[in-house]
mmCIF file of C-alpha atoms in Angstrom:
data_model
loop_
_atom_site.group_PDB
_atom_site.id
_atom_site.type_symbol
_atom_site.label_atom_id
_atom_site.label_comp_id
_atom_site.label_asym_id
_atom_site.label_seq_id
_atom_site.Cartn_x
_atom_site.Cartn_y
_atom_site.Cartn_z
ATOM 1 C CA MET I 390 -30.831 -92.890 108.023
ATOM 2 C CA LYS I 391 -28.977 -90.974 105.370
ATOM 3 C CA PRO I 392 -30.638 -90.868 101.951
ATOM 4 C CA TYR I 393 -29.292 -93.434 99.488
ATOM 5 C CA ILE I 394 -27.236 -91.932 96.686
ATOM 6 C CA GLU I 395 -27.548 -94.212 93.691
ATOM 7 C CA PRO I 396 -24.205 -94.606 91.890
ATOM 8 C CA ARG I 397 -24.346 -94.454 88.120
ATOM 9 C CA THR I 398 -22.192 -96.704 85.969
ATOM 10 C CA PRO I 399 -20.116 -94.656 83.536
ATOM 11 C CA PRO I 400 -20.041 -95.983 79.991
ATOM 12 C CA SER I 401 -16.304 -96.671 80.255
ATOM 13 C CA GLU I 402 -16.998 -99.632 82.555
ATOM 14 C CA THR I 403 -18.936 -101.459 79.873
ATOM 15 C CA ALA I 404 -16.123 -101.400 77.336
ATOM 16 C CA GLY I 405 -13.421 -104.044 76.880
ATOM 17 C CA THR I 406 -9.661 -103.596 76.879
ATOM 18 C CA GLU I 407 -8.028 -100.326 77.910
ATOM 19 C CA PRO I 408 -7.618 -98.842 74.386
ATOM 20 C CA GLU I 409 -11.157 -99.920 73.564
ATOM 21 C CA ARG I 410 -12.389 -98.428 76.819
ATOM 22 C CA ARG I 411 -10.734 -95.089 76.059
ATOM 23 C CA ARG I 412 -12.184 -95.056 72.557
ATOM 24 C CA PHE I 413 -15.639 -95.861 73.910
ATOM 25 C CA LEU I 414 -15.400 -93.139 76.561
ATOM 26 C CA LYS I 415 -14.190 -90.517 74.120
ATOM 27 C CA ALA I 416 -16.927 -91.296 71.615
ATOM 28 C CA GLY I 417 -19.549 -91.612 74.317
ATOM 29 C CA LEU I 418 -18.789 -88.231 75.868
ATOM 30 C CA ALA I 419 -18.807 -86.561 72.491
ATOM 31 C CA VAL I 420 -21.951 -88.114 71.123
ATOM 32 C CA THR I 421 -24.231 -89.640 73.676
ATOM 33 C CA GLY I 422 -22.798 -88.777 77.034
ATOM 34 C CA ALA I 423 -25.929 -86.963 78.094
ATOM 35 C CA ALA I 424 -28.073 -89.983 77.285
ATOM 36 C CA LEU I 425 -25.874 -92.590 78.988
ATOM 37 C CA ALA I 426 -24.669 -90.790 82.091
ATOM 38 C CA GLY I 427 -27.365 -89.809 84.549
ATOM 39 C CA THR I 428 -27.319 -87.308 87.366
ATOM 40 C CA ALA I 429 -26.814 -88.567 90.918
ATOM 41 C CA GLN I 430 -29.925 -87.976 92.977
ATOM 42 C CA ALA I 431 -31.263 -88.842 96.381
ATOM 43 C CA VAL I 432 -33.663 -91.789 96.360
ATOM 44 C CA PRO I 433 -35.311 -93.819 99.141
ATOM 45 C CA PRO I 434 -33.480 -97.038 100.103
ATOM 46 C CA PRO I 435 -34.722 -100.102 98.163
ATOM 47 C CA PRO I 436 -36.676 -102.799 100.100
ATOM 48 C CA TRP I 437 -33.676 -105.156 100.267
ATOM 49 C CA MET I 438 -31.830 -102.550 102.354
ATOM 50 C CA THR I 439 -34.579 -102.398 104.946
ATOM 51 C CA ARG I 440 -34.796 -106.056 106.043
ATOM 52 C CA PRO I 441 -32.474 -109.082 106.467
ATOM 53 C CA GLY I 442 -31.619 -111.023 103.346
ATOM 54 C CA ALA I 443 -31.916 -114.758 102.613
ATOM 55 C CA PRO I 444 -30.085 -117.255 104.864
ATOM 56 C CA LEU I 445 -26.935 -119.102 103.868
ATOM 57 C CA SER I 446 -27.256 -121.940 101.365
ATOM 58 C CA ASN I 447 -25.159 -125.020 100.649
ATOM 59 C CA TYR I 448 -24.982 -124.391 96.918
ATOM 60 C CA GLY I 449 -25.590 -121.073 95.177
ATOM 61 C CA GLN I 450 -28.249 -120.624 92.538
ATOM 62 C CA PRO I 451 -28.713 -117.900 89.894
ATOM 63 C CA SER I 452 -30.911 -114.954 90.781
ATOM 64 C CA PRO I 453 -34.593 -115.576 90.021
ATOM 65 C CA HIS I 454 -34.367 -112.455 87.875
ATOM 66 C CA GLU I 455 -32.051 -114.430 85.558
ATOM 67 C CA ARG I 456 -34.333 -117.412 85.087
ATOM 68 C CA ALA I 457 -34.662 -116.595 81.379
ATOM 69 C CA VAL I 458 -30.956 -117.387 80.889
ATOM 70 C CA ILE I 459 -31.430 -121.042 80.067
ATOM 71 C CA ARG I 460 -30.571 -123.526 77.358
ATOM 72 C CA TRP I 461 -32.873 -124.175 74.436
ATOM 73 C CA ILE I 462 -33.653 -127.908 74.267
ATOM 74 C CA ALA I 463 -34.520 -129.983 71.217
ATOM 75 C CA ALA I 464 -35.339 -133.615 71.972
ATOM 76 C CA ASN I 465 -36.018 -136.494 69.589
ATOM 77 C CA ALA I 466 -39.615 -137.561 70.251
ATOM 78 C CA ASP I 467 -38.980 -140.939 68.618
ATOM 79 C CA ALA I 468 -35.926 -141.709 70.721
ATOM 80 C CA PRO I 469 -36.215 -140.666 74.374
ATOM 81 C CA GLY I 470 -32.880 -139.468 75.733
ATOM 82 C CA ASN I 471 -31.666 -138.423 72.287
ATOM 83 C CA GLY I 472 -31.383 -134.679 71.853
ATOM 84 C CA ILE I 473 -29.426 -131.485 72.263
ATOM 85 C CA SER I 474 -29.476 -128.250 74.223
ATOM 86 C CA TRP I 475 -27.930 -124.971 73.072
ATOM 87 C CA THR I 476 -25.889 -122.545 75.187
ATOM 88 C CA PRO I 477 -27.567 -119.077 75.211
ATOM 89 C CA LEU I 478 -24.450 -117.337 73.878
ATOM 90 C CA GLU I 479 -26.269 -114.035 73.357
ATOM 91 C CA ARG I 480 -27.066 -113.815 77.098
ATOM 92 C CA LEU I 481 -23.549 -114.484 78.408
ATOM 93 C CA GLU I 482 -20.382 -112.409 78.774
ATOM 94 C CA GLY I 483 -16.674 -113.145 78.986
ATOM 95 C CA ILE I 484 -15.403 -116.475 77.666
ATOM 96 C CA VAL I 485 -16.312 -119.067 80.313
ATOM 97 C CA THR I 486 -19.616 -120.888 79.971
ATOM 98 C CA PRO I 487 -21.287 -121.642 83.319
ATOM 99 C CA SER I 488 -21.296 -125.428 83.777
ATOM 100 C CA GLY I 489 -25.087 -125.484 83.999
ATOM 101 C CA LEU I 490 -25.359 -123.757 80.609
ATOM 102 C CA HIS I 491 -22.746 -125.826 78.743
ATOM 103 C CA PHE I 492 -24.329 -127.306 75.624
ATOM 104 C CA GLU I 493 -25.304 -130.967 75.695
ATOM 105 C CA ARG I 494 -25.634 -133.735 73.163
ATOM 106 C CA HIS I 495 -27.000 -137.058 74.342
ATOM 107 C CA HIS I 496 -27.623 -140.144 72.235
ATOM 108 C CA ASN I 497 -29.369 -142.251 74.857
ATOM 109 C CA GLY I 498 -29.871 -140.193 77.969
ATOM 110 C CA VAL I 499 -27.629 -139.201 80.862
ATOM 111 C CA PRO I 500 -26.319 -142.152 82.919
ATOM 112 C CA GLN I 501 -26.198 -141.742 86.691
ATOM 113 C CA ILE I 502 -22.819 -143.293 87.452
ATOM 114 C CA ASP I 503 -21.494 -144.202 90.874
ATOM 115 C CA PRO I 504 -17.881 -142.975 90.842
ATOM 116 C CA ALA I 505 -16.931 -145.591 93.416
ATOM 117 C CA VAL I 506 -17.482 -148.382 90.877
ATOM 118 C CA HIS I 507 -16.647 -146.572 87.640
ATOM 119 C CA ARG I 508 -13.367 -147.623 86.014
ATOM 120 C CA LEU I 509 -11.344 -146.730 82.946
ATOM 121 C CA ALA I 510 -9.922 -149.730 81.083
ATOM 122 C CA VAL I 511 -6.922 -149.226 78.795
ATOM 123 C CA HIS I 512 -6.221 -152.266 76.622
ATOM 124 C CA GLY I 513 -5.427 -153.466 73.121
ATOM 125 C CA ARG I 514 -2.016 -152.721 71.672
ATOM 126 C CA VAL I 515 -0.427 -151.727 74.948
ATOM 127 C CA GLY I 516 2.456 -153.142 76.882
ATOM 128 C CA LYS I 517 0.261 -153.778 79.920
ATOM 129 C CA ALA I 518 -3.521 -153.544 80.076
ATOM 130 C CA LEU I 519 -4.612 -151.540 83.128
ATOM 131 C CA SER I 520 -7.815 -150.452 84.783
ATOM 132 C CA PHE I 521 -8.098 -147.185 86.730
ATOM 133 C CA GLY I 522 -10.671 -146.207 89.322
ATOM 134 C CA ILE I 523 -11.592 -142.567 89.780
ATOM 135 C CA ASP I 524 -9.687 -142.475 93.056
ATOM 136 C CA ASP I 525 -6.664 -143.880 91.216
ATOM 137 C CA LEU I 526 -6.808 -141.075 88.645
ATOM 138 C CA LEU I 527 -7.174 -138.431 91.332
ATOM 139 C CA ARG I 528 -3.719 -139.423 92.618
ATOM 140 C CA TYR I 529 -1.985 -138.549 89.329
ATOM 141 C CA PRO I 530 -0.615 -135.032 88.654
ATOM 142 C CA MET I 531 -3.375 -132.951 87.109
ATOM 143 C CA THR I 532 -3.409 -129.916 84.872
ATOM 144 C CA SER I 533 -6.014 -127.321 83.876
ATOM 145 C CA ARG I 534 -6.732 -125.555 80.628
ATOM 146 C CA LEU I 535 -9.423 -123.351 79.189
ATOM 147 C CA CYS I 536 -10.739 -124.634 75.887
ATOM 148 C CA PHE I 537 -13.936 -124.730 73.877
ATOM 149 C CA ILE I 538 -15.906 -127.785 72.849
ATOM 150 C CA GLU I 539 -18.038 -127.439 69.725
ATOM 151 C CA CYS I 540 -20.383 -130.002 68.235
ATOM 152 C CA GLY I 541 -19.538 -130.813 64.623
ATOM 153 C CA GLY I 542 -23.175 -130.060 63.781
ATOM 154 C CA ASN I 543 -23.133 -126.592 65.342
ATOM 155 C CA SER I 544 -24.491 -123.789 63.121
ATOM 156 C CA ASN I 545 -25.738 -126.279 60.532
ATOM 157 C CA ALA I 546 -28.818 -124.098 59.947
ATOM 158 C CA GLY I 547 -26.374 -121.955 57.972
ATOM 159 C CA TRP I 548 -26.614 -124.456 55.139
ATOM 160 C CA HIS I 549 -30.317 -123.639 54.714
ATOM 161 C CA GLN I 550 -31.319 -121.535 51.715
ATOM 162 C CA GLU I 551 -33.336 -119.219 53.974
ATOM 163 C CA PRO I 552 -31.720 -117.771 57.092
ATOM 164 C CA MET I 553 -33.155 -119.166 60.309
ATOM 165 C CA GLN I 554 -34.692 -116.500 62.553
ATOM 166 C CA ALA I 555 -33.686 -117.451 66.077
ATOM 167 C CA PRO I 556 -31.441 -116.105 68.850
ATOM 168 C CA ALA I 557 -27.726 -116.521 68.182
ATOM 169 C CA GLY I 558 -27.402 -119.253 70.788
ATOM 170 C CA ASN I 559 -30.229 -121.272 69.243
ATOM 171 C CA ILE I 560 -28.256 -121.505 65.999
ATOM 172 C CA HIS I 561 -24.628 -121.425 67.117
ATOM 173 C CA GLY I 562 -24.870 -122.474 70.773
ATOM 174 C CA LEU I 563 -23.617 -126.031 70.374
ATOM 175 C CA ALA I 564 -20.315 -124.521 71.452
ATOM 176 C CA SER I 565 -19.194 -123.726 74.992
ATOM 177 C CA CYS I 566 -15.956 -122.987 76.802
ATOM 178 C CA SER I 567 -14.838 -124.226 80.215
ATOM 179 C CA GLU I 568 -11.805 -124.679 82.370
ATOM 180 C CA TRP I 569 -11.185 -128.420 82.360
ATOM 181 C CA THR I 570 -8.969 -130.078 84.954
ATOM 182 C CA GLY I 571 -7.714 -133.629 84.899
ATOM 183 C CA VAL I 572 -4.892 -136.024 84.106
ATOM 184 C CA PRO I 573 -3.054 -135.734 80.780
ATOM 185 C CA LEU I 574 -3.944 -138.812 78.746
ATOM 186 C CA ALA I 575 -0.283 -139.160 77.776
ATOM 187 C CA THR I 576 0.511 -139.847 81.446
ATOM 188 C CA VAL I 577 -1.882 -142.797 81.624
ATOM 189 C CA LEU I 578 -0.767 -144.178 78.249
ATOM 190 C CA ALA I 579 2.845 -144.024 79.408
ATOM 191 C CA GLU I 580 1.813 -146.039 82.450
ATOM 192 C CA CYS I 581 0.452 -148.770 80.159
ATOM 193 C CA GLY I 582 3.155 -148.610 77.492
ATOM 194 C CA LEU I 583 2.382 -148.666 73.776
ATOM 195 C CA GLN I 584 3.127 -151.319 71.189
ATOM 196 C CA PRO I 585 4.901 -150.059 68.031
ATOM 197 C CA ASN I 586 1.809 -150.639 65.858
ATOM 198 C CA ALA I 587 -0.541 -148.654 68.097
ATOM 199 C CA GLN I 588 -1.811 -145.857 65.847
ATOM 200 C CA TRP I 589 -5.386 -145.225 66.935
ATOM 201 C CA LEU I 590 -7.254 -144.877 70.161
ATOM 202 C CA ILE I 591 -10.863 -146.082 70.288
ATOM 203 C CA ALA I 592 -12.649 -144.250 73.099
ATOM 204 C CA GLU I 593 -15.979 -145.464 74.439
ATOM 205 C CA GLY I 594 -18.463 -143.942 76.865
ATOM 206 C CA ALA I 595 -20.459 -145.780 79.536
ATOM 207 C CA ASP I 596 -23.831 -144.453 78.394
ATOM 208 C CA ALA I 597 -26.587 -146.657 77.041
ATOM 209 C CA ALA I 598 -25.504 -145.823 73.481
ATOM 210 C CA ALA I 599 -21.901 -146.938 74.188
ATOM 211 C CA MET I 600 -20.729 -143.942 72.183
ATOM 212 C CA ASN I 601 -17.370 -144.642 70.595
ATOM 213 C CA VAL I 602 -15.021 -142.855 68.242
ATOM 214 C CA SER I 603 -11.544 -143.403 66.831
ATOM 215 C CA ILE I 604 -8.810 -140.895 67.571
ATOM 216 C CA PRO I 605 -5.340 -140.719 66.020
ATOM 217 C CA LEU I 606 -2.708 -141.535 68.625
ATOM 218 C CA ASP I 607 -0.751 -138.339 67.899
ATOM 219 C CA LYS I 608 -3.613 -136.237 69.234
ATOM 220 C CA ALA I 609 -3.997 -138.459 72.287
ATOM 221 C CA LEU I 610 -0.329 -137.961 73.138
ATOM 222 C CA ASP I 611 -0.396 -134.243 72.388
ATOM 223 C CA ASP I 612 -2.940 -132.423 74.531
ATOM 224 C CA ALA I 613 -5.739 -134.870 75.385
ATOM 225 C CA LEU I 614 -7.047 -134.653 78.943
ATOM 226 C CA LEU I 615 -8.898 -137.109 81.174
ATOM 227 C CA ALA I 616 -11.136 -134.443 82.692
ATOM 228 C CA LEU I 617 -12.461 -134.855 86.235
ATOM 229 C CA TYR I 618 -13.355 -131.207 86.940
ATOM 230 C CA GLN I 619 -15.147 -128.490 84.993
ATOM 231 C CA ASN I 620 -14.929 -124.850 86.048
ATOM 232 C CA GLY I 621 -13.498 -125.832 89.404
ATOM 233 C CA GLU I 622 -16.053 -128.449 90.415
ATOM 234 C CA ARG I 623 -16.513 -132.091 89.555
ATOM 235 C CA LEU I 624 -18.080 -132.703 86.180
ATOM 236 C CA ARG I 625 -21.844 -132.618 86.034
ATOM 237 C CA PRO I 626 -23.590 -135.814 84.888
ATOM 238 C CA GLU I 627 -24.717 -134.117 81.664
ATOM 239 C CA ASN I 628 -21.122 -133.339 80.823
ATOM 240 C CA GLY I 629 -19.631 -136.731 81.474
ATOM 241 C CA TYR I 630 -19.417 -137.339 85.228
ATOM 242 C CA PRO I 631 -17.250 -138.837 86.529
ATOM 243 C CA LEU I 632 -14.751 -138.873 83.626
ATOM 244 C CA ARG I 633 -14.645 -137.204 80.229
ATOM 245 C CA LEU I 634 -12.112 -137.234 77.438
ATOM 246 C CA VAL I 635 -11.314 -133.668 76.349
ATOM 247 C CA LEU I 636 -9.559 -133.092 73.022
ATOM 248 C CA PRO I 637 -8.956 -129.340 72.721
ATOM 249 C CA GLY I 638 -10.011 -127.914 69.362
ATOM 250 C CA TRP I 639 -11.554 -131.122 68.007
ATOM 251 C CA GLU I 640 -15.201 -131.706 67.199
ATOM 252 C CA GLY I 641 -17.438 -132.395 70.168
ATOM 253 C CA VAL I 642 -18.173 -136.063 69.430
ATOM 254 C CA THR I 643 -14.520 -136.958 70.021
ATOM 255 C CA ASN I 644 -14.734 -135.536 73.558
ATOM 256 C CA VAL I 645 -16.287 -138.756 74.807
ATOM 257 C CA LYS I 646 -18.377 -138.410 77.971
ATOM 258 C CA TRP I 647 -18.660 -141.002 80.753
ATOM 259 C CA LEU I 648 -15.384 -142.455 79.454
ATOM 260 C CA HIS I 649 -14.831 -146.058 80.520
ATOM 261 C CA ARG I 650 -12.709 -147.690 77.821
ATOM 262 C CA LEU I 651 -9.699 -146.848 75.671
ATOM 263 C CA GLN I 652 -8.585 -149.434 73.175
ATOM 264 C CA LEU I 653 -5.271 -148.977 71.398
ATOM 265 C CA ALA I 654 -5.489 -150.255 67.812
ATOM 266 C CA ASP I 655 -3.648 -150.182 64.517
ATOM 267 C CA GLN I 656 -6.651 -148.858 62.606
ATOM 268 C CA PRO I 657 -9.865 -146.937 63.306
ATOM 269 C CA ALA I 658 -13.023 -148.738 64.370
ATOM 270 C CA MET I 659 -15.025 -147.256 61.443
ATOM 271 C CA ALA I 660 -17.974 -146.882 63.802
ATOM 272 C CA ARG I 661 -21.235 -145.064 63.095
ATOM 273 C CA ASN I 662 -19.831 -141.680 64.071
ATOM 274 C CA GLU I 663 -17.027 -141.871 61.525
ATOM 275 C CA THR I 664 -18.909 -143.428 58.612
ATOM 276 C CA ALA I 665 -22.670 -142.764 58.590
ATOM 277 C CA LYS I 666 -22.262 -139.534 60.590
ATOM 278 C CA TYR I 667 -19.670 -136.768 60.672
ATOM 279 C CA THR I 668 -18.837 -137.356 57.026
ATOM 280 C CA GLU I 669 -20.023 -135.221 54.107
ATOM 281 C CA LEU I 670 -20.343 -135.698 50.367
ATOM 282 C CA LEU I 671 -18.424 -132.985 48.509
ATOM 283 C CA PRO I 672 -19.237 -131.612 45.019
ATOM 284 C CA SER I 673 -16.350 -133.768 43.710
ATOM 285 C CA GLY I 674 -18.203 -136.913 44.759
ATOM 286 C CA GLN I 675 -15.694 -137.667 47.481
ATOM 287 C CA ALA I 676 -16.617 -137.642 51.142
ATOM 288 C CA ARG I 677 -14.898 -135.753 53.944
ATOM 289 C CA GLN I 678 -14.055 -138.140 56.763
ATOM 290 C CA PHE I 679 -12.150 -137.741 60.024
ATOM 291 C CA SER I 680 -12.563 -133.955 59.855
ATOM 292 C CA PHE I 681 -11.648 -133.545 63.484
ATOM 293 C CA VAL I 682 -10.440 -129.941 63.754
ATOM 294 C CA MET I 683 -12.958 -127.123 64.189
ATOM 295 C CA GLU I 684 -11.942 -124.262 61.910
ATOM 296 C CA ALA I 685 -11.762 -120.596 62.908
ATOM 297 C CA LYS I 686 -15.121 -118.998 63.522
ATOM 298 C CA SER I 687 -16.600 -115.852 65.012
ATOM 299 C CA LEU I 688 -20.056 -114.638 65.929
ATOM 300 C CA ILE I 689 -21.451 -111.286 67.017
ATOM 301 C CA THR I 690 -23.628 -112.004 70.032
ATOM 302 C CA ARG I 691 -24.590 -108.401 70.782
ATOM 303 C CA PRO I 692 -26.494 -107.162 68.914
ATOM 304 C CA SER I 693 -27.809 -110.315 67.282
ATOM 305 C CA ALA I 694 -31.031 -111.783 65.897
ATOM 306 C CA GLY I 695 -34.077 -111.124 68.041
ATOM 307 C CA GLN I 696 -32.498 -108.184 69.873
ATOM 308 C CA ALA I 697 -33.265 -104.514 69.223
ATOM 309 C CA LEU I 698 -31.280 -101.297 69.411
ATOM 310 C CA PRO I 699 -33.152 -98.643 71.405
ATOM 311 C CA GLY I 700 -32.205 -95.884 68.967
ATOM 312 C CA PRO I 701 -29.374 -94.205 67.078
ATOM 313 C CA GLY I 702 -26.197 -93.482 68.958
ATOM 314 C CA LEU I 703 -23.319 -95.391 70.437
ATOM 315 C CA HIS I 704 -23.693 -99.171 70.787
ATOM 316 C CA PRO I 705 -21.261 -101.907 71.789
ATOM 317 C CA ILE I 706 -20.660 -104.738 69.366
ATOM 318 C CA SER I 707 -19.458 -107.840 71.185
ATOM 319 C CA GLY I 708 -18.951 -111.452 70.255
ATOM 320 C CA LEU I 709 -16.917 -114.630 70.420
ATOM 321 C CA ALA I 710 -14.239 -116.122 68.196
ATOM 322 C CA TRP I 711 -12.449 -119.444 68.382
ATOM 323 C CA SER I 712 -10.287 -121.830 66.368
ATOM 324 C CA GLY I 713 -9.360 -125.463 66.797
ATOM 325 C CA ARG I 714 -5.988 -124.799 65.179
ATOM 326 C CA GLY I 715 -4.709 -122.403 67.819
ATOM 327 C CA ALA I 716 -5.188 -118.869 69.069
ATOM 328 C CA ILE I 717 -7.298 -116.162 67.461
ATOM 329 C CA ARG I 718 -5.038 -113.455 66.117
ATOM 330 C CA ARG I 719 -7.562 -111.004 64.655
ATOM 331 C CA VAL I 720 -11.278 -110.328 64.501
ATOM 332 C CA GLU I 721 -12.575 -107.756 62.039
ATOM 333 C CA VAL I 722 -16.061 -106.266 62.156
ATOM 334 C CA SER I 723 -18.026 -104.776 59.292
ATOM 335 C CA THR I 724 -21.097 -102.588 59.765
ATOM 336 C CA ASP I 725 -21.777 -102.156 56.035
ATOM 337 C CA GLY I 726 -22.239 -105.716 54.852
ATOM 338 C CA GLY I 727 -18.557 -106.424 54.229
ATOM 339 C CA LYS I 728 -17.642 -103.340 52.177
ATOM 340 C CA THR I 729 -15.273 -102.119 54.865
ATOM 341 C CA TRP I 730 -13.780 -103.770 57.947
ATOM 342 C CA GLN I 731 -12.171 -102.565 61.142
ATOM 343 C CA ASP I 732 -10.266 -104.461 63.806
ATOM 344 C CA ALA I 733 -12.088 -105.307 67.006
ATOM 345 C CA ALA I 734 -10.351 -105.279 70.393
ATOM 346 C CA LEU I 735 -9.617 -108.730 71.846
ATOM 347 C CA ASP I 736 -10.153 -109.207 75.567
ATOM 348 C CA SER I 737 -7.384 -110.952 77.507
ATOM 349 C CA PRO I 738 -6.618 -113.757 77.803
ATOM 350 C CA VAL I 739 -6.341 -114.853 74.171
ATOM 351 C CA LEU I 740 -5.627 -118.566 74.476
ATOM 352 C CA PRO I 741 -5.228 -121.331 71.880
ATOM 353 C CA LYS I 742 -8.333 -123.431 71.184
ATOM 354 C CA CYS I 743 -10.340 -121.237 73.529
ATOM 355 C CA PHE I 744 -13.141 -118.692 73.213
ATOM 356 C CA THR I 745 -11.867 -115.140 72.643
ATOM 357 C CA ARG I 746 -14.125 -112.195 73.415
ATOM 358 C CA PHE I 747 -13.994 -109.303 70.911
ATOM 359 C CA ARG I 748 -15.493 -105.819 71.162
ATOM 360 C CA LEU I 749 -16.011 -102.738 69.039
ATOM 361 C CA SER I 750 -17.865 -99.502 69.728
ATOM 362 C CA TRP I 751 -20.251 -98.556 66.940
ATOM 363 C CA ARG I 752 -22.086 -95.285 66.406
ATOM 364 C CA TRP I 753 -25.292 -96.195 64.594
ATOM 365 C CA ASP I 754 -26.875 -93.392 62.577
ATOM 366 C CA GLY I 755 -30.290 -95.064 62.402
ATOM 367 C CA SER I 756 -29.936 -96.320 58.813
ATOM 368 C CA PRO I 757 -30.336 -100.018 57.931
ATOM 369 C CA ALA I 758 -27.042 -101.815 58.423
ATOM 370 C CA ILE I 759 -25.578 -105.300 58.127
ATOM 371 C CA LEU I 760 -23.131 -106.466 60.802
ATOM 372 C CA LYS I 761 -20.510 -109.139 60.230
ATOM 373 C CA SER I 762 -17.437 -110.462 62.019
ATOM 374 C CA ARG I 763 -14.472 -112.268 60.493
ATOM 375 C CA ALA I 764 -11.889 -114.258 62.476
ATOM 376 C CA THR I 765 -8.288 -115.042 61.583
ATOM 377 C CA ASP I 766 -6.305 -117.577 63.610
ATOM 378 C CA GLU I 767 -2.594 -117.904 64.225
ATOM 379 C CA THR I 768 -2.151 -120.223 61.235
ATOM 380 C CA GLY I 769 -3.411 -117.458 58.936
ATOM 381 C CA TYR I 770 -6.714 -119.212 58.275
ATOM 382 C CA VAL I 771 -9.475 -116.651 57.608
ATOM 383 C CA GLN I 772 -13.140 -117.377 58.293
ATOM 384 C CA PRO I 773 -14.879 -117.611 54.889
ATOM 385 C CA GLU I 774 -17.917 -115.822 53.541
ATOM 386 C CA ARG I 775 -20.972 -118.064 53.267
ATOM 387 C CA GLN I 776 -21.013 -118.231 49.473
ATOM 388 C CA ILE I 777 -17.384 -119.344 49.437
ATOM 389 C CA LEU I 778 -18.006 -122.120 51.970
ATOM 390 C CA VAL I 779 -21.091 -123.353 50.088
ATOM 391 C CA ALA I 780 -19.198 -123.338 46.766
ATOM 392 C CA GLU I 781 -16.399 -125.371 48.328
ATOM 393 C CA ARG I 782 -18.525 -127.852 50.274
ATOM 394 C CA GLY I 783 -21.668 -128.095 48.143
ATOM 395 C CA ARG I 784 -25.315 -128.333 49.141
ATOM 396 C CA HIS I 785 -25.049 -131.557 51.133
ATOM 397 C CA GLY I 786 -23.273 -129.991 54.080
ATOM 398 C CA TYR I 787 -24.336 -130.652 57.640
ATOM 399 C CA PHE I 788 -21.184 -130.507 59.765
ATOM 400 C CA HIS I 789 -18.389 -127.976 60.307
ATOM 401 C CA TYR I 790 -20.261 -124.844 59.182
ATOM 402 C CA ASN I 791 -18.014 -121.887 60.041
ATOM 403 C CA ALA I 792 -18.991 -119.169 57.553
ATOM 404 C CA ILE I 793 -19.319 -115.483 58.417
ATOM 405 C CA VAL I 794 -22.680 -114.717 60.046
ATOM 406 C CA SER I 795 -24.633 -111.604 59.012
ATOM 407 C CA TRP I 796 -27.109 -109.721 61.174
ATOM 408 C CA ALA I 797 -29.335 -107.024 59.591
ATOM 409 C CA VAL I 798 -30.218 -103.969 61.683
ATOM 410 C CA ALA I 799 -33.459 -102.353 60.460
ATOM 411 C CA ALA I 800 -34.261 -98.659 60.762
ATOM 412 C CA ASP I 801 -36.448 -99.410 63.797
ATOM 413 C CA GLY I 802 -33.486 -101.066 65.537
ATOM 414 C CA SER I 803 -34.695 -104.664 65.215
ATOM 415 C CA VAL I 804 -32.039 -107.240 64.356
ATOM 416 C CA SER I 805 -32.587 -110.254 62.099
ATOM 417 C CA HIS I 806 -30.537 -113.021 60.497
ATOM 418 C CA VAL I 807 -29.700 -112.597 56.800
ATOM 419 C CA HIS I 808 -27.495 -114.234 54.203
ATOM 420 C CA ALA I 809 -25.547 -111.264 52.902
#
C-alpha cells in the first residue's frame, strides 16, 4: 500500500467571499503563512482506512465527535413542559440552523399529534368557514423560503447591569434560520373568502396551553406561510408538527406551532401574549404593544465569549446578522471598541428576513481588544449601541433587545462579554 499523503487545508479555504478570500490569503501568506500552512509528509493510514466502515442507516446522525454541539436547555421547575432551549450559534457555520438545533419555546410541553386527525379550522369573519386536513393542504401549491425566527425575549440578558458570561448561543440563541416550505396563508384565506370587516387573524396552537396570538390581516395576506416542511423534511414535533404558522421577520410567538385554528376578527383577542407578555413599559409611562417586527441585529460568533485565541496573528471574525424589515445591507466590525469600523464581507445569499453570514480577517497583535459588529438593513435602520437602546427603552426592558454586543479579548487570548 502506498503511504498516505495527508492533504493540508490552505487558509484561503476558510475565508468567505472571493474578495475576502483573496484578502485573507494575501495577509496570511505575508504574516502567518508559516504557522498555518504545514508541509506535506508521509504518514501511516488512519485506522478507518484499514477496515470496513459502519453499515447503512435509515436516518443519519451527527458524528459522535460532535456530541458537544447541542442546545442549552432551561426548564421551569414549577411548570413541567414550560421552558426554552438555545441554538448553539457559536458552534455553527453558514446561515441554516439544523432542524435538531433550532431553538424551542414551549409553554406546556410538546404535543404528539397524529397528522391523520389534525385539522386547521378557518372561521369567524369569512365568507365560508372551512376545515383543512393535512392531506388537503399538501394538495395546494407550495412555496419555500429561507427566513429566521427569533423569540421576542432573545438576548434579554443584555438588559442586565452586569454582562452575562456565557457562550454566545446561550445569550442570543433564541434565534434560528431554516428553509420553510408550505402553503401561502393567502391561498387558504382566498379559499374561504373574507368579510369586509375582517382585520385581524387570531391564530391558536393545539398544544395544552392553547397558545394564541392576534395578527394583523395585512401581514397574513403578505408573506405568511402554513409550513409543513423544515429544511426539506416534515416539521419536527418540537417545531410545530404537523403544521406551523411562519411569519417571516416577526417575533417568534406569532409563529404559532401546532396550528389548528384561525379566527378572522375585527379586533385583536387581547390575549395573555399581547397584554401581560410581549409588552414593555417605556420611560414615558406608555407601554409598547404589538411590537411584532424584529429589528436589525448582528452578533460576532467567532471569536465570542468563552472562546480563546491561540496567540497573536491572523484570525477570522465571523458572525450573523438579520433584520425583520428586510435584507441586511451592511455589517461593520470594530476591533477597538467602536473607535473605528470596517466593512465585513457578506456571504451569499443575502436574503430578506434571513440570517446573513459576515466575515472579516483580523490580525491581532496580542494587545487587549474589544470586538463589536453593527448591522444596517435595507431600510437604513442601524443597530444601536447598548447605551442608546437603554436610554430609549428604559430599565424595564425584557423583549426586543437588539443592541450592539461587545466581546473583550484579553492579552492571553481569552474572550469575555463586556458592556463597552
